[in-house]
XYZ file of C-alpha atoms in Angstrom:
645
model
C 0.000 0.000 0.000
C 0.998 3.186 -0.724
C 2.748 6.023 1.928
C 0.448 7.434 3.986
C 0.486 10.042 7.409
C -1.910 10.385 10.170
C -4.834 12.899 9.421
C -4.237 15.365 12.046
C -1.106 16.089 9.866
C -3.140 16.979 6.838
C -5.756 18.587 8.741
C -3.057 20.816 10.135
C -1.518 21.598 6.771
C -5.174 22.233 5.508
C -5.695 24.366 8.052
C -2.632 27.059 7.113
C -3.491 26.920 3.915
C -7.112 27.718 4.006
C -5.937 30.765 5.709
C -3.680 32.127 2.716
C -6.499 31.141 0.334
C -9.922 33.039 0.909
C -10.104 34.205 -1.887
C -10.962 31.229 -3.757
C -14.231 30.759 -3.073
C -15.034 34.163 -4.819
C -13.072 32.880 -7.689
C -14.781 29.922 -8.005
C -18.306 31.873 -7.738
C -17.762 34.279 -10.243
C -16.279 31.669 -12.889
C -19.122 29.335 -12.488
C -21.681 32.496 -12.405
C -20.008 34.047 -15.437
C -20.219 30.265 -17.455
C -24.222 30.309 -16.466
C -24.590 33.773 -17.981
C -22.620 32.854 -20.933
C -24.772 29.374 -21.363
C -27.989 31.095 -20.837
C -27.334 33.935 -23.511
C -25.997 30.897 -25.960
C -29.153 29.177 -25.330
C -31.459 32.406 -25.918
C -29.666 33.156 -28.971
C -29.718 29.698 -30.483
C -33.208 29.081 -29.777
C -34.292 32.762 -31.610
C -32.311 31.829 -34.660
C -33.561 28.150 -34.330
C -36.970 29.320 -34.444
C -36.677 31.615 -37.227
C -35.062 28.726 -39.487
C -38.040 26.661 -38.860
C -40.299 28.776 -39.333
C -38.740 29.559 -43.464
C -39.077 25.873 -44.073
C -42.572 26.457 -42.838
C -43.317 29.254 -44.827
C -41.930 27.676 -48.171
C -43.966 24.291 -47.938
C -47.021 26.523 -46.342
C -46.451 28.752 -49.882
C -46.423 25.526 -52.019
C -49.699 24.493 -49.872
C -52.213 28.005 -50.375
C -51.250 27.688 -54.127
C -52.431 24.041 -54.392
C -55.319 24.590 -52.843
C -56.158 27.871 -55.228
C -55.481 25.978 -58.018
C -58.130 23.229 -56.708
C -60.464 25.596 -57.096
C -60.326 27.187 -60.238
C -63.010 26.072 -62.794
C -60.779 26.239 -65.918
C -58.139 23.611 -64.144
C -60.270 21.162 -64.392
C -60.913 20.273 -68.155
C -58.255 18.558 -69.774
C -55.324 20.186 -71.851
C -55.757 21.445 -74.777
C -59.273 23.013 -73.302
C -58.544 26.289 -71.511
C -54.830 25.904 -72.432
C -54.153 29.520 -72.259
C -55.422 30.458 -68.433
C -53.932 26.963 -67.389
C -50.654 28.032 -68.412
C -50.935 31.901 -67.282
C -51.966 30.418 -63.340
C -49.265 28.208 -62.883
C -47.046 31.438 -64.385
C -48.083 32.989 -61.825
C -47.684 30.454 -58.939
C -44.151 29.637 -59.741
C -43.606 33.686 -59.591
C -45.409 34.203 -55.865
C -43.805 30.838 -54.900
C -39.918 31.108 -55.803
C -39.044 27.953 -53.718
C -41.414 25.727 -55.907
C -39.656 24.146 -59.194
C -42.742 23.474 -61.112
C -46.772 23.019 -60.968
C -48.937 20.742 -63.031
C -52.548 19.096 -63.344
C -52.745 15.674 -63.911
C -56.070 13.973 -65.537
C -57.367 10.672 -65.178
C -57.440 10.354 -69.081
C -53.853 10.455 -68.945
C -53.502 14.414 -69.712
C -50.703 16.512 -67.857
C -49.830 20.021 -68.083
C -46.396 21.005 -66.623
C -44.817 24.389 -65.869
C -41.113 24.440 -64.872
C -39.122 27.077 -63.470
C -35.839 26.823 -65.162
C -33.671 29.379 -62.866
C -31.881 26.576 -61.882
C -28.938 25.313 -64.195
C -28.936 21.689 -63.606
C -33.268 22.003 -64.682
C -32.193 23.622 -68.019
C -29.386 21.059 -68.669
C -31.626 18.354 -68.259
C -34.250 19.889 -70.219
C -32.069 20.714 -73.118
C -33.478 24.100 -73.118
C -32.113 26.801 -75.267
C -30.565 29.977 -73.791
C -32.967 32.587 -72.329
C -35.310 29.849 -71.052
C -36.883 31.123 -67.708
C -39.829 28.563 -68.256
C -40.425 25.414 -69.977
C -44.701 23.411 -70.167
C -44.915 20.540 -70.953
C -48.178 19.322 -72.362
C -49.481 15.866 -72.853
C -52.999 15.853 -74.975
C -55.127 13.910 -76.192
C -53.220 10.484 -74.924
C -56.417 8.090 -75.915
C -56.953 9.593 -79.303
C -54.523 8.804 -82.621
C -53.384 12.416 -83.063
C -51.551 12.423 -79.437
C -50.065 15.906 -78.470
C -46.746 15.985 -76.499
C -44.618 19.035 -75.867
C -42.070 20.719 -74.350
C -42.301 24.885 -74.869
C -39.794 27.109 -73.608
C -40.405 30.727 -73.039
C -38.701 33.815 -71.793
C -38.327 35.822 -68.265
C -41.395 37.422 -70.548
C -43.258 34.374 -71.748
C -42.335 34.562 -74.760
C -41.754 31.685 -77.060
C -37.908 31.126 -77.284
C -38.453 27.629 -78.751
C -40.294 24.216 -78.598
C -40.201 20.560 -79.580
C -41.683 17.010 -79.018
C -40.835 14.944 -76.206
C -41.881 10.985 -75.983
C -45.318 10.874 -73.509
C -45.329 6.928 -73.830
C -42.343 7.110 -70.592
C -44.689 9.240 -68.363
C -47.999 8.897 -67.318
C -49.343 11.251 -64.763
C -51.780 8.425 -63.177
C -48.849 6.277 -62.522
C -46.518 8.930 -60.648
C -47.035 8.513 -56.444
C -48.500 12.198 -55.813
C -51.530 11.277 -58.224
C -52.112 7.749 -56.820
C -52.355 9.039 -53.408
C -54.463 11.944 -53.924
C -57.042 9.672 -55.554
C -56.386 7.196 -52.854
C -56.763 9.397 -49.954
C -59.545 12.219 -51.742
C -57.643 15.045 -50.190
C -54.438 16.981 -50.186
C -51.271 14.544 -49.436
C -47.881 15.616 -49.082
C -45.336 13.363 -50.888
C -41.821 12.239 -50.773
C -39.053 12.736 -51.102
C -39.324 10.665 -54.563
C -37.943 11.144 -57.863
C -39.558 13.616 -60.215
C -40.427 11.912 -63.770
C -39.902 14.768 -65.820
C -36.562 16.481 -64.183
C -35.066 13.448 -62.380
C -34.335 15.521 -59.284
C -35.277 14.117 -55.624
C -38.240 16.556 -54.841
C -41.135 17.022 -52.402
C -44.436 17.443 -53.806
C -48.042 18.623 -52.045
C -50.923 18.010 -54.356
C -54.523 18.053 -53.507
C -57.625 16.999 -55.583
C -59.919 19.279 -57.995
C -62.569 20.754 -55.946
C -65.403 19.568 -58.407
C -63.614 16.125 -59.772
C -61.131 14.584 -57.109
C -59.815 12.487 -59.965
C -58.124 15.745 -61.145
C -55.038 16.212 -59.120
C -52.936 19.305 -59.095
C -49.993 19.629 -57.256
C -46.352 21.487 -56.939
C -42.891 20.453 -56.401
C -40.026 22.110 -54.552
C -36.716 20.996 -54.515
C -34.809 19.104 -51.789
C -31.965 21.462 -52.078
C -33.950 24.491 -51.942
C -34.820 22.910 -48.611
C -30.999 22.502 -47.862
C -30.383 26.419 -48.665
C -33.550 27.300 -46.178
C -31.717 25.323 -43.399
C -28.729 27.425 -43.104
C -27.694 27.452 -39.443
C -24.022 29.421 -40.240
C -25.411 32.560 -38.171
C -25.472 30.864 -34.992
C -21.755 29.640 -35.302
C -19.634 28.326 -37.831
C -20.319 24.418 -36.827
C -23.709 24.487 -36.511
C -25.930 22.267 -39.024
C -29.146 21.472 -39.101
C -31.366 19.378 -40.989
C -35.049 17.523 -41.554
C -35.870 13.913 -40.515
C -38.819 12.384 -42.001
C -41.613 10.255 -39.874
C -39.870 6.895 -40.152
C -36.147 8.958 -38.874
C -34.429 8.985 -42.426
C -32.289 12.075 -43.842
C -34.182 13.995 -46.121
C -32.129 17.553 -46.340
C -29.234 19.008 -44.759
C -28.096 22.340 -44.346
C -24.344 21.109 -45.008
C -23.872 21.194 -49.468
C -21.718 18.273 -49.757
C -23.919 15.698 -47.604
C -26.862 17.639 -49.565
C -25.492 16.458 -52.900
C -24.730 13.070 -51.703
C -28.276 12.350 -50.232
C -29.275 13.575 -54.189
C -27.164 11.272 -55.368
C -28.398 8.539 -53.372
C -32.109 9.719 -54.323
C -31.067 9.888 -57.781
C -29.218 6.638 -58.019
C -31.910 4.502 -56.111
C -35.107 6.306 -58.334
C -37.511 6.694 -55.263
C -36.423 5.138 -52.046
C -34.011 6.653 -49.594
C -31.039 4.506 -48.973
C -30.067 3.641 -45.635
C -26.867 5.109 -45.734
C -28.262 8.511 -45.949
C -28.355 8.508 -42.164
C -24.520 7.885 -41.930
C -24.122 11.250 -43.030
C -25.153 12.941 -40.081
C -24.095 11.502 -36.679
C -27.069 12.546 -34.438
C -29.678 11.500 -36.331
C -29.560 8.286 -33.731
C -29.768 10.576 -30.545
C -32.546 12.885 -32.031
C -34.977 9.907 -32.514
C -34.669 8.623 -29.410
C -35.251 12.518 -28.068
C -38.447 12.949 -30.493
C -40.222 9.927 -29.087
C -39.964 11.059 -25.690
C -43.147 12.595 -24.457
C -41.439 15.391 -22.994
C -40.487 16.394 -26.973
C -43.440 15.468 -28.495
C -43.997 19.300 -29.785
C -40.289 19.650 -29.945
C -38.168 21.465 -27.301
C -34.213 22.081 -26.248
C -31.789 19.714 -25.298
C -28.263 19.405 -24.403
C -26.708 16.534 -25.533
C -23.222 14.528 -26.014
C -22.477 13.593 -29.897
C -18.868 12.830 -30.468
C -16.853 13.483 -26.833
C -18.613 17.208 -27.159
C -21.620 18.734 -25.508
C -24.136 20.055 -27.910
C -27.351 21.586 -27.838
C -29.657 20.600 -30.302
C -33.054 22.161 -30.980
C -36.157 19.708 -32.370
C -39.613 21.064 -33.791
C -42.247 19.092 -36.118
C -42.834 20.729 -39.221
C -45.826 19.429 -40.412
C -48.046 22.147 -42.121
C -51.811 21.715 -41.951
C -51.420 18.037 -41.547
C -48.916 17.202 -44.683
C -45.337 16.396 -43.914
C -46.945 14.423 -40.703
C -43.973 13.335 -38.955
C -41.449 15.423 -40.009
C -38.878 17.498 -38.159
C -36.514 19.895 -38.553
C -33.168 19.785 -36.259
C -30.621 22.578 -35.235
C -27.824 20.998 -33.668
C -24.729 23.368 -32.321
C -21.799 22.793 -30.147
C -21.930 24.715 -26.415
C -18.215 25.530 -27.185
C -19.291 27.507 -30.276
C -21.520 29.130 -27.973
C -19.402 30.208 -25.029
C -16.056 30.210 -26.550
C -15.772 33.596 -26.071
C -17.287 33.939 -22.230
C -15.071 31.517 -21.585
C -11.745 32.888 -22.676
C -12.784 36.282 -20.747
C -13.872 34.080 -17.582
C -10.681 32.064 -17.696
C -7.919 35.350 -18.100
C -9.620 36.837 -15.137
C -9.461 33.734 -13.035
C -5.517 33.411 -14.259
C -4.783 36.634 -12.518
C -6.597 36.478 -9.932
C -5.314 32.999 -9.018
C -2.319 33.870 -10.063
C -2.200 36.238 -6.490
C -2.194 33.368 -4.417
C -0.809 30.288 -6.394
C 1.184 28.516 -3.254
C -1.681 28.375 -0.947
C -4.444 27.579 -3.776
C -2.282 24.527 -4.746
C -2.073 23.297 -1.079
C -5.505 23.490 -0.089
C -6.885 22.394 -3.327
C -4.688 19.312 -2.940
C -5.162 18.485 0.689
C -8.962 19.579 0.948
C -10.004 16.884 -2.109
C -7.714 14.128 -0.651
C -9.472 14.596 2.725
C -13.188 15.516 1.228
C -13.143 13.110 -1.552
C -11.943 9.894 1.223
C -14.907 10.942 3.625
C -17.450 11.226 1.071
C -16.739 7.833 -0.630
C -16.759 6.704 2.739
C -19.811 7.901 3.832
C -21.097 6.880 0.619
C -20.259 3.513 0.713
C -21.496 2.714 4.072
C -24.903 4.286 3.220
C -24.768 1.732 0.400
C -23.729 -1.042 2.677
C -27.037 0.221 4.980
C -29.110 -0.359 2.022
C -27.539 -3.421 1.171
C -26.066 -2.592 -2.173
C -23.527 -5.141 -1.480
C -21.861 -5.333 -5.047
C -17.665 -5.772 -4.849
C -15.510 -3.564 -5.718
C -11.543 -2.384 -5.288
C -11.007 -0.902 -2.027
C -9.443 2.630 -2.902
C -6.543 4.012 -1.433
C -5.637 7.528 0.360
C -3.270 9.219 1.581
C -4.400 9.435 4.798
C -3.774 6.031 6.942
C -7.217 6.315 8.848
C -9.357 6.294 5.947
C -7.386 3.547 4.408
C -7.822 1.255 7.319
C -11.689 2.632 7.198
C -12.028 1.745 3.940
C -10.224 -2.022 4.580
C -12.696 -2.454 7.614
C -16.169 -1.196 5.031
C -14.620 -3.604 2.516
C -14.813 -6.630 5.090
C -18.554 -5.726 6.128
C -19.790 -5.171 2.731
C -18.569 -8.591 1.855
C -19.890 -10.197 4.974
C -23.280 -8.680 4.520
C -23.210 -9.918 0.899
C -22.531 -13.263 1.990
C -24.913 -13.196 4.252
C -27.636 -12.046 2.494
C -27.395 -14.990 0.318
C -29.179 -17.235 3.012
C -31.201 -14.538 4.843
C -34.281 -12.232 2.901
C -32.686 -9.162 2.208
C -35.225 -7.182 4.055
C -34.729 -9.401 7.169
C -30.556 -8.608 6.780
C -31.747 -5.174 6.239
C -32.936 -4.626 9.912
C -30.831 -7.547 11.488
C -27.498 -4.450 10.545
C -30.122 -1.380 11.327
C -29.680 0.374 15.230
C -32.103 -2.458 17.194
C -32.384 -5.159 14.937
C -32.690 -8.060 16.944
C -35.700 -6.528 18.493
C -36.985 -6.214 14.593
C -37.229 -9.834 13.863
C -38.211 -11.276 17.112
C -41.146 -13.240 17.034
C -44.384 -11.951 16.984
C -48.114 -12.490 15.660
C -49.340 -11.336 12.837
C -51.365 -12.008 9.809
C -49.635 -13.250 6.132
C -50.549 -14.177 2.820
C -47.924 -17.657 2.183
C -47.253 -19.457 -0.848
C -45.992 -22.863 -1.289
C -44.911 -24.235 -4.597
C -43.778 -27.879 -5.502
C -42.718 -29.254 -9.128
C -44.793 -32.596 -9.983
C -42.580 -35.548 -10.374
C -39.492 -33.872 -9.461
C -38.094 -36.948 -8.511
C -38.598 -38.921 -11.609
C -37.187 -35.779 -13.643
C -34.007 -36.082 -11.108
C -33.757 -40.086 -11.955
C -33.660 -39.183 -15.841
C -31.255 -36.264 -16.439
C -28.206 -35.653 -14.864
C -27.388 -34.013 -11.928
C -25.418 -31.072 -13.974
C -28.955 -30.869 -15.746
C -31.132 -30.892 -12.524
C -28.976 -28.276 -10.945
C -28.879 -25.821 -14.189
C -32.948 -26.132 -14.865
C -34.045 -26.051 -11.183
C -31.181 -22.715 -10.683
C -33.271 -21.127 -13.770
C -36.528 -22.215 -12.174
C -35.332 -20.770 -8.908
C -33.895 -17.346 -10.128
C -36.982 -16.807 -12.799
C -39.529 -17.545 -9.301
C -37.538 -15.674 -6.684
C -37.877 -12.611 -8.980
C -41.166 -12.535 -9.787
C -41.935 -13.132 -6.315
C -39.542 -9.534 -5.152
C -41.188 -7.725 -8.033
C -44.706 -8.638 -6.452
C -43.285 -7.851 -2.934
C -43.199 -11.005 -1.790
C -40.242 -12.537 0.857
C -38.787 -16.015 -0.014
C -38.601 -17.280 2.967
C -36.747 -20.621 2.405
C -36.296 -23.021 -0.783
C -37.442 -26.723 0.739
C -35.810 -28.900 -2.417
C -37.496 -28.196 -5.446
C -40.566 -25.746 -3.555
C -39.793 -22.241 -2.449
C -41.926 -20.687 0.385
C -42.837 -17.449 0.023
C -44.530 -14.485 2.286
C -46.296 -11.546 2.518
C -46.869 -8.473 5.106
C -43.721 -9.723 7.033
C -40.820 -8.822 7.126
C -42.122 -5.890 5.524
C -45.832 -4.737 6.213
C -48.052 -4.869 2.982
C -51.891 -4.241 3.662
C -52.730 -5.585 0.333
C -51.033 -9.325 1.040
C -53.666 -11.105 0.290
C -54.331 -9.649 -3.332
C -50.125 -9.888 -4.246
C -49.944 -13.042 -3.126
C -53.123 -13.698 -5.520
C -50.845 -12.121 -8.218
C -47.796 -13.288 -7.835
C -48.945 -16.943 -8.227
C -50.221 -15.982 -11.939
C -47.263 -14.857 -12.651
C -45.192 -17.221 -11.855
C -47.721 -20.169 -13.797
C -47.734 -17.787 -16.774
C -43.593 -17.289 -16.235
C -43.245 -21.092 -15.956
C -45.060 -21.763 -18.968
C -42.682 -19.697 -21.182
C -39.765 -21.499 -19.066
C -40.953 -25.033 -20.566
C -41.424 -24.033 -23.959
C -37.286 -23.063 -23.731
C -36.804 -26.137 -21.749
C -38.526 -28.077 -24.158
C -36.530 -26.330 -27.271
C -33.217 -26.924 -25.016
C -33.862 -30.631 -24.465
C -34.737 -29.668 -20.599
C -37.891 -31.144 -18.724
C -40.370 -30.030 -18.020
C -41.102 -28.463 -14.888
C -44.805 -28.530 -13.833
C -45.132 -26.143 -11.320
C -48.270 -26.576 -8.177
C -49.221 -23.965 -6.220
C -50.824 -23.730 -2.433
C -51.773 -20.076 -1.279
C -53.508 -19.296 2.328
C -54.108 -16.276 4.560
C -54.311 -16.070 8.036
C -52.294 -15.474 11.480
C -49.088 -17.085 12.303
C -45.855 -16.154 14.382
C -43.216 -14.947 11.951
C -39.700 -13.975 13.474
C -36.164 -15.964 14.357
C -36.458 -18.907 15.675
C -33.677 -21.295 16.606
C -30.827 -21.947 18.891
C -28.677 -19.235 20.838
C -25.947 -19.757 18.244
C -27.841 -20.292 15.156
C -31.437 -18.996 14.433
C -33.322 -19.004 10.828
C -36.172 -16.516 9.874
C -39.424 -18.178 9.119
C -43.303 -18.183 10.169
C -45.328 -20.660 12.215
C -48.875 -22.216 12.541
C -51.672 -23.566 11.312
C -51.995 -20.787 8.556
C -48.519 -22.444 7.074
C -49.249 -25.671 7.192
C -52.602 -25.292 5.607
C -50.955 -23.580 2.702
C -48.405 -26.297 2.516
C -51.253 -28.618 2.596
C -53.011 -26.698 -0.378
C -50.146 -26.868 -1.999
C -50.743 -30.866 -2.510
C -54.598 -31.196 -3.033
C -53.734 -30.313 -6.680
C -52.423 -33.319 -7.583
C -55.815 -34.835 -6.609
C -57.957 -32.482 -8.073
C -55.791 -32.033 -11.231
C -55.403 -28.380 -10.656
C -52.396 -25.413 -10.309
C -53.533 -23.000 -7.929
C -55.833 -23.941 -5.010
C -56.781 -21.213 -2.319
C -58.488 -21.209 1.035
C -61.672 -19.829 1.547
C -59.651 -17.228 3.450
C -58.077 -16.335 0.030
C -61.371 -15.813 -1.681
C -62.824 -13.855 1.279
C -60.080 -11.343 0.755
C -59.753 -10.674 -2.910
C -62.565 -12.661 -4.509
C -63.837 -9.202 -6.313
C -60.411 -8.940 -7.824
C -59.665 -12.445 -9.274
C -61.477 -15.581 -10.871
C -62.172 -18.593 -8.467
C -63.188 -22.069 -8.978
C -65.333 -23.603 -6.001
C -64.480 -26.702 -5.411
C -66.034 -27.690 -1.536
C -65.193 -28.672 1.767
C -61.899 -30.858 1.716
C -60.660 -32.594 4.740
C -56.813 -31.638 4.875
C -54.378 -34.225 6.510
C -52.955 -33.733 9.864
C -56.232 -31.295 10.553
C -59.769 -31.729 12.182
C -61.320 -28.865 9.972
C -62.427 -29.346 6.852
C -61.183 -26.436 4.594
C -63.116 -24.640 2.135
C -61.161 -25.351 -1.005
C -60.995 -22.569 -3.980
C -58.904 -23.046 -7.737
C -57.563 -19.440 -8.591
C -57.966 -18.918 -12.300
C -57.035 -15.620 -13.400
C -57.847 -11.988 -13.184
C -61.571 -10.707 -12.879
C -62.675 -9.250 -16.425
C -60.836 -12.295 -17.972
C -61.075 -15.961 -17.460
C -61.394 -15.963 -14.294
C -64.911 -13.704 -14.212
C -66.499 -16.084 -16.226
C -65.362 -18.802 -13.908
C -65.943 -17.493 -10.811
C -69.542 -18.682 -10.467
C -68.937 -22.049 -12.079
């Protein structure tokens, strides 16, 4: 073991040094004020800007939404191309002007009609179009698709609408009825937000509300915008340089980012795959993982701030839905920053103050800070562990060493008893151990009367499973049997009192008082049938027996305590209220049942459960007959509708 002195001589040291170092405490206060103030303005400022970048993306799908339904409306929509080709084309002119995130608006018919108009600002659109220089829009028109004269067009015009040029394009390759946003708006019979999917006539992974024609719902209208005119409306530089943020669709998948280069690689993906978003989209962004799990938390469930560790570094990351009248159900946008970003500057002003003012008294700072965590840190481990020992957390673990030889022999001494106790507890309920070590506790668990609830279980055959496996077998299944019982039993506040071969007895209201004994006992047994049940089908898949479990449960007064010799005492109950259970316990072997009660039992909780009466039984080794009862389940299941049988 390491060198050690007495603790006096710290505690002297500690002493002289405090005195040269009073200053620290102001330090200290002011640092950790000052880091507050910084966090709390990062916070406010993150949130505002958060906030406002939501509420763009918002405002663009919102945009895309009011012009779809407008265009629901209008009369001359809702004939088919060429009828009314003129005031088609001059409306969706004039959506894609008020609505400069959208990329195009069309009709589709269910004769197999479509009328596109594309905004070409965008290069990539015009290179894929072909379209010849000056193009601000391009329509496509499909007419006419069940006739022999079929009309299929692409017309480019001007920043003025003028004609710049036009040609055919193939309309056997797209069909309006087949495309998603048309299925589902006929599907559904009202507006649907779609995607991300890719767009038949550009290629390009794009989002896409569409709603039905107000007088013929198998006339669908609808608008696209872009997924990386999303990405540019995500833009989270002005908070700090690293901060991102991006949208998450309903089932957690990437569907925009505010970062370019993972933008064009989730377009590739889009664009490589024709429709579905491939899985590694969400290796792209690290925290996708941690903001799902945050989402489905009630707490978030309308969004909210959270701090967070992604990557060895705290972050605070921002969540709020941004569904928009009911489309985009699901989806979310994130902000995610890191706190350094936030108070790297506080920081660096907090820190070069406390420099020089620590700086003033260095020596005595180093002391005490050195002797006043050796001594603090011991004592609270200390004091720590032996409230742990008191509540018997009993797990092992190193003893740790100090400087100081008292705690170190402490420490030895807490190690000992928590091993002891552990030990102990083995063999003895916990809660019985629990007041044996408590101030009084032999008084606690003397003997005394009182009601219980006991159970008694045995396992049919047991001995004729014991003559045909071996005993490594036995021993493995009956441990499992054991360990799967004893915890059911704790969870349902119940005491195992002792384990008699292959039964287990088991209590309630003692050690620990429980007015409602009677009903967990009632509980606990149908648990434990229902628990043993899915224990034989594993046996039966492992090649293990199977273990058919009979149950004997009984209410009444007994004497519970320690009983025994001077030098050796065991903690059990006594009386006729025990043996009657025990008794119980092997009636079902004649009557071919699992769970027989005593009247007493059905007195107490008969309201709450399903009984079987089955009469007056004479029980061996007792004069009284006793008023035999088969527990069958819950009340409001089974065992309602066999309660009166």
């Amino acid at each position: 073991m390491g060198w050690s002195k007495p603790l006096r001589l710290h505690l002297g040291v500690l002493v002289v040094a405090s005195l040269l170092c009073t200053s620290m405490p102001i330090i200290w206060l002011a640092f950790s004020r000052g880091s507050e103030a910084a966090v709390s303005a990062g916070v406010q400022q993150m949130r505002g800007m958060s906030l406002r970048l939501i509420e763009g993306y918002r405002n663009t799908l919102e945009g895309g939404m009011e012009a779809a339904a407008l265009a629901s409306t209008l009369p001359q929509l809702a004939s088919p191309p060429p009828q009314d080709i003129k005031a088609k084309q001059d409306f969706f002119l004039e959506v894609l002007r008020n609505v400069p995130n959208a990329t195009s608006v069309y009709t589709g018919y269910p004769d197999g009609s479509y009328l596109q108009v594309i905004n070409t600002a965008r290069q990539d659109t015009r290179r894929t179009l072909a379209a010849p220089d000056g193009t601000a829009f391009a329509i496509r028109t499909i007419a006419g698709r069940q006739s022999a004269d079929v009309v299929s067009t692409l017309q480019f015009l001007d920043g003025e609408t003028r004609p710049v040029g036009e040609r055919k394009v193939d309309y056997a390759s797209f069909d309006p009825r087949q495309r998603p946003w048309y299925q589902s708006v006929v599907q559904d019979g009202m507006p649907v937000s779609v995607g991300p999917y890719v767009a038949g006539t550009l290629g390009v992974p794009t989002l896409t509300i569409a709603a039905p024609m107000r007088d013929d719902a198998k006339v669908v209208v609808g608008i696209n915008i872009h997924l990386e005119t999303i990405s540019r409306l995500l833009d989270a530089r002005g908070i700090s340089p690293r901060a991102r943020a991006y949208i998450i669709d309903a089932g957690d998948d990437l569907i925009a980012h505010s970062n370019p280069d993972i933008m064009s690689r989730i377009i590739a993906i889009w664009s490589r795959t024709s429709g579905t978003l491939d899985a590694t989209a969400n290796g792209f962004e690290t925290s996708i993982e941690t903001v799902a799990r945050l989402r489905r938390d009630p707490a978030f469930a309308n969004g909210g701030l959270a701090r967070i560790e992604l990557d060895g570094e705290s972050h605070l990351v921002q969540i709020a839905p941004v569904s928009v009248s009911g489309l985009f159900k699901g989806s979310t946008a994130v902000i995610i920053v890191p706190m350094e970003d936030l108070v790297a500057e506080a920081n660096r002003l907090l820190l070069h103050n406390l420099l020089i003012a620590a700086g003033l008294v260095l020596a005595g700072v180093a002391a005490s800070v050195l002797l006043s965590r050796m001594v603090s840190r011991s004592l609270y481990r200390l004091a720590d562990e032996a409230r742990r020992i008191g509540d018997l957390d009993v797990g092992e673990k190193a003893v740790s060493h100090s400087l100081i030889t008292e705690i170190n022999t402490l420490a030895t001494a807490l190690a000992a008893s928590r091993h002891a106790i552990s030990q102990f507890a083995l063999y003895v309920p916990r809660e019985v151990v629990r007041r044996i070590v408590s101030p009084g506790g032999r008084a606690v668990v003397k003997a005394t009367r009182q009601d219980v609830t006991v159970l008694f279980t045995d396992i049919r055959d047991f001995t004729a499973i014991s003559e045909q496996h071996s005993p490594e077998d036995v021993v493995d299944t009956l441990s499992a049997y054991f360990e799967l019982l004893n915890t059911i039993a704790e969870r349902h506040g119940g005491t195992v009192v002792q384990y008699l071969g292959d039964s287990i007895f088991v209590m309630w209201n003692a050690p620990v008082e429980d007015p409602a004994h009677a009903e967990h006992g009632c509980r606990c047994a149908l648990a434990m049938r229902a628990a043993i049940d899915g224990l034989n089908d594993e046996n039966a898949r492992n090649g293990r027996p199977e273990l058919i479990t009979r149950f004997g449960l009984h209410t009444g007064p007994a004497v519970v305590g320690s009983f025994g010799a001077a030098s050796r005492q065991q903690y059990t109950a006594m009386g006729d209220t025990i043996n009657v259970a025990s008794r119980l316990e092997g009636l079902n072997k004649e009557f071919g049942t699992s769970i027989l009660t005593s009247a007493a039992i059905h007195d107490a909780v008969g309201n709450r459960f399903g009984f079987r009466p089955l009469g007056l039984v004479q029980v061996k080794g007792r004069a009284e007959k006793v008023d035999l009862w088969e527990l069958v389940g819950e009340s409001g299941g089974d065992g309602n509708s066999s309660q009166g049988a």
